[in-house]
Each structure stands twice: as C-alpha cells, then as structure tokens.
C-alpha cells in the first residue's frame, strides 16, 4: 500500500525535471539539488520502490550542456548518483559522451556538432573525476570511445 507522499512522487519528479529547463540558473540548481534528494532520501530511493527513476536521466543529461560551470558540476554529481543508484555507470558515461558530441541535441548525434565537447569536454571530464574515481572514469570512457558511443559496450 502506498502512502500519500508516494502518490505525489511522480508529479513532484516531473516538476523537478521540468524545472531544469527554467531560464534561471538558481532555479536549475535548486532542481538539481532536489533531484539529488529524490534519488537518495525519499521513497523513490528505497530498493523496493516501484517509482521509475529513468525520467531523471534525460533531464540530467541536458543539464550538462548548460552554460554555467556550477550547474554542470552539480548535474554531473547528480548524474553519478543516478548511475550508482541504477548500477549503470558505463551507460551514463556513454550518454554523457553522446550528449557532449551532439551539442545537446538528440538529432545531431555524432554529426558535425561537437560544440559541447570542444568547449566543455575537459571541464566535464574533471567534474566526472572529481565525483568518481579517475581509475574508473578513464578506462570506461576509453572503452566507450574505442567501441563507439552508440554501441553496447558490455564485454
């Protein structure tokens, strides 16, 4: 049996994800911090929860294309929390590279637009290594790039 809070969780998560597209940097940061709370300290974070955390993934990936360092840093931190919660670090890193190479547009994947990677790639990599062991990040990214960003890298 679900509690009232759990019934409102989906609506709350949707509101938070939509908030990541607000024009205010401060609003985006608040939404990122709230996403972190939802991933770690709510009924959504419990292992028996039927709540789908996947709706956070695309919103968080879009946030890494932001123009503000602080937003990107918090988005990377929360993305890594999401990866840990979903036990999908390699998949999340693959998506980070894909979004970076596409300039944040799903329709331009691996075409000529590499603006995010060119402008923000080293910063993104530094933030990934700040919140995850570099001995995990570098080999995983190397494997993803060797196999191909769009390929399934399970080996």
mmCIF file of N, CA, C and O in Angstrom, residues 23-58:
data_model
loop_
_atom_site.group_PDB
_atom_site.id
_atom_site.type_symbol
_atom_site.label_atom_id
_atom_site.label_comp_id
_atom_site.label_asym_id
_atom_site.label_seq_id
_atom_site.Cartn_x
_atom_site.Cartn_y
_atom_site.Cartn_z
ATOM 1 N N UNK A 23 14.823 29.292 -17.213
ATOM 2 C CA UNK A 23 15.915 30.197 -17.603
ATOM 3 C C UNK A 23 16.808 30.637 -16.437
ATOM 4 O O UNK A 23 17.949 31.009 -16.653
ATOM 5 N N UNK A 24 16.328 30.550 -15.238
ATOM 6 C CA UNK A 24 17.099 30.986 -14.074
ATOM 7 C C UNK A 24 18.120 29.931 -13.655
ATOM 8 O O UNK A 24 17.772 28.771 -13.396
ATOM 9 N N UNK A 25 19.375 30.340 -13.561
ATOM 10 C CA UNK A 25 20.443 29.444 -13.097
ATOM 11 C C UNK A 25 20.125 28.933 -11.693
ATOM 12 O O UNK A 25 20.284 27.746 -11.405
ATOM 13 N N UNK A 26 19.668 29.805 -10.829
ATOM 14 C CA UNK A 26 19.360 29.436 -9.448
ATOM 15 C C UNK A 26 18.252 28.383 -9.410
ATOM 16 O O UNK A 26 18.325 27.419 -8.657
ATOM 17 N N UNK A 27 17.228 28.547 -10.250
ATOM 18 C CA UNK A 27 16.136 27.569 -10.288
ATOM 19 C C UNK A 27 16.647 26.203 -10.751
ATOM 20 O O UNK A 27 16.259 25.163 -10.206
ATOM 21 N N UNK A 28 17.534 26.197 -11.742
ATOM 22 C CA UNK A 28 18.093 24.931 -12.218
ATOM 23 C C UNK A 28 18.913 24.260 -11.117
ATOM 24 O O UNK A 28 18.853 23.046 -10.938
ATOM 25 N N UNK A 29 19.680 25.045 -10.379
ATOM 26 C CA UNK A 29 20.468 24.486 -9.278
ATOM 27 C C UNK A 29 19.577 23.905 -8.185
ATOM 28 O O UNK A 29 19.848 22.815 -7.663
ATOM 29 N N UNK A 30 18.505 24.597 -7.853
ATOM 30 C CA UNK A 30 17.564 24.084 -6.848
ATOM 31 C C UNK A 30 16.961 22.769 -7.327
ATOM 32 O O UNK A 30 16.868 21.800 -6.568
ATOM 33 N N UNK A 31 16.596 22.712 -8.603
ATOM 34 C CA UNK A 31 16.016 21.477 -9.153
ATOM 35 C C UNK A 31 17.030 20.336 -9.138
ATOM 36 O O UNK A 31 16.673 19.188 -8.864
ATOM 37 N N UNK A 32 18.282 20.634 -9.423
ATOM 38 C CA UNK A 32 19.327 19.604 -9.368
ATOM 39 C C UNK A 32 19.508 19.089 -7.946
ATOM 40 O O UNK A 32 19.614 17.880 -7.721
ATOM 41 N N UNK A 33 19.538 19.995 -6.981
ATOM 42 C CA UNK A 33 19.684 19.577 -5.583
ATOM 43 C C UNK A 33 18.464 18.764 -5.136
ATOM 44 O O UNK A 33 18.603 17.770 -4.421
ATOM 45 N N UNK A 34 17.290 19.170 -5.588
ATOM 46 C CA UNK A 34 16.087 18.427 -5.223
ATOM 47 C C UNK A 34 16.105 17.046 -5.879
ATOM 48 O O UNK A 34 15.680 16.059 -5.275
ATOM 49 N N UNK A 35 16.608 16.942 -7.092
ATOM 50 C CA UNK A 35 16.739 15.643 -7.745
ATOM 51 C C UNK A 35 17.651 14.735 -6.933
ATOM 52 O O UNK A 35 17.361 13.548 -6.738
ATOM 53 N N UNK A 36 18.741 15.302 -6.434
ATOM 54 C CA UNK A 36 19.654 14.539 -5.596
ATOM 55 C C UNK A 36 18.936 14.002 -4.363
ATOM 56 O O UNK A 36 19.114 12.838 -3.983
ATOM 57 N N UNK A 37 18.121 14.826 -3.757
ATOM 58 C CA UNK A 37 17.351 14.402 -2.584
ATOM 59 C C UNK A 37 16.394 13.277 -2.951
ATOM 60 O O UNK A 37 16.278 12.278 -2.235
ATOM 61 N N UNK A 38 15.714 13.421 -4.086
ATOM 62 C CA UNK A 38 14.779 12.379 -4.518
ATOM 63 C C UNK A 38 15.496 11.051 -4.782
ATOM 64 O O UNK A 38 14.945 9.983 -4.535
ATOM 65 N N UNK A 39 16.730 11.134 -5.277
ATOM 66 C CA UNK A 39 17.487 9.918 -5.572
ATOM 67 C C UNK A 39 18.036 9.238 -4.319
ATOM 68 O O UNK A 39 18.312 8.041 -4.333
ATOM 69 N N UNK A 40 18.224 10.009 -3.251
ATOM 70 C CA UNK A 40 18.897 9.450 -2.084
ATOM 71 C C UNK A 40 18.067 9.390 -0.809
ATOM 72 O O UNK A 40 18.326 8.528 0.030
ATOM 73 N N UNK A 41 17.110 10.266 -0.629
ATOM 74 C CA UNK A 41 16.425 10.365 0.662
ATOM 75 C C UNK A 41 14.907 10.406 0.544
ATOM 76 O O UNK A 41 14.248 11.181 1.218
ATOM 77 N N UNK A 42 14.362 9.610 -0.320
ATOM 78 C CA UNK A 42 12.912 9.610 -0.473
ATOM 79 C C UNK A 42 12.437 8.191 -0.730
ATOM 80 O O UNK A 42 13.238 7.292 -0.932
ATOM 81 N N UNK A 43 11.124 7.994 -0.749
ATOM 82 C CA UNK A 43 10.623 6.658 -1.101
ATOM 83 C C UNK A 43 11.127 6.196 -2.466
ATOM 84 O O UNK A 43 11.256 5.003 -2.705
ATOM 85 N N UNK A 44 11.448 7.119 -3.359
ATOM 86 C CA UNK A 44 11.989 6.749 -4.667
ATOM 87 C C UNK A 44 13.345 6.074 -4.523
ATOM 88 O O UNK A 44 13.735 5.268 -5.358
ATOM 89 N N UNK A 45 14.061 6.400 -3.465
ATOM 90 C CA UNK A 45 15.400 5.855 -3.264
ATOM 91 C C UNK A 45 15.382 4.467 -2.634
ATOM 92 O O UNK A 45 16.385 3.771 -2.663
ATOM 93 N N UNK A 46 14.248 4.058 -2.083
ATOM 94 C CA UNK A 46 14.208 2.741 -1.438
ATOM 95 C C UNK A 46 14.270 1.641 -2.488
ATOM 96 O O UNK A 46 13.758 1.782 -3.592
ATOM 97 N N UNK A 47 14.919 0.573 -2.141
ATOM 98 C CA UNK A 47 15.141 -0.513 -3.101
ATOM 99 C C UNK A 47 13.842 -1.172 -3.541
ATOM 100 O O UNK A 47 13.771 -1.711 -4.633
ATOM 101 N N UNK A 48 12.810 -1.127 -2.736
ATOM 102 C CA UNK A 48 11.544 -1.745 -3.100
ATOM 103 C C UNK A 48 10.608 -0.810 -3.842
ATOM 104 O O UNK A 48 9.486 -1.173 -4.162
ATOM 105 N N UNK A 49 11.056 0.383 -4.137
ATOM 106 C CA UNK A 49 10.200 1.373 -4.778
ATOM 107 C C UNK A 49 9.865 0.979 -6.208
ATOM 108 O O UNK A 49 10.712 0.528 -6.963
ATOM 109 N N UNK A 50 8.603 1.186 -6.568
ATOM 110 C CA UNK A 50 8.182 0.910 -7.942
ATOM 111 C C UNK A 50 8.308 2.169 -8.799
ATOM 112 O O UNK A 50 8.010 2.141 -9.982
ATOM 113 N N UNK A 51 8.740 3.242 -8.203
ATOM 114 C CA UNK A 51 8.889 4.515 -8.907
ATOM 115 C C UNK A 51 10.030 4.428 -9.919
ATOM 116 O O UNK A 51 11.108 3.950 -9.606
ATOM 117 N N UNK A 52 9.778 4.871 -11.122
ATOM 118 C CA UNK A 52 10.788 4.807 -12.171
ATOM 119 C C UNK A 52 11.707 6.021 -12.109
ATOM 120 O O UNK A 52 11.264 7.157 -12.257
ATOM 121 N N UNK A 53 12.995 5.759 -11.902
ATOM 122 C CA UNK A 53 13.974 6.840 -11.835
ATOM 123 C C UNK A 53 14.453 7.275 -13.219
ATOM 124 O O UNK A 53 15.150 8.261 -13.341
ATOM 125 N N UNK A 54 14.061 6.542 -14.240
ATOM 126 C CA UNK A 54 14.576 6.807 -15.580
ATOM 127 C C UNK A 54 14.177 8.181 -16.118
ATOM 128 O O UNK A 54 14.860 8.717 -16.983
ATOM 129 N N UNK A 55 13.109 8.767 -15.597
ATOM 130 C CA UNK A 55 12.711 10.077 -16.108
ATOM 131 C C UNK A 55 13.732 11.166 -15.761
ATOM 132 O O UNK A 55 13.795 12.187 -16.423
ATOM 133 N N UNK A 56 14.583 10.917 -14.766
ATOM 134 C CA UNK A 56 15.617 11.891 -14.420
ATOM 135 C C UNK A 56 16.753 11.929 -15.444
ATOM 136 O O UNK A 56 17.396 12.943 -15.634
ATOM 137 N N UNK A 57 17.010 10.813 -16.084
ATOM 138 C CA UNK A 57 18.201 10.659 -16.922
ATOM 139 C C UNK A 57 18.305 11.711 -18.025
ATOM 140 O O UNK A 57 19.319 12.395 -18.148
ATOM 141 N N UNK A 58 17.279 11.865 -18.839
ATOM 142 C CA UNK A 58 17.369 12.814 -19.956
ATOM 143 C C UNK A 58 17.456 14.258 -19.467
ATOM 144 O O UNK A 58 18.171 15.076 -20.053
#
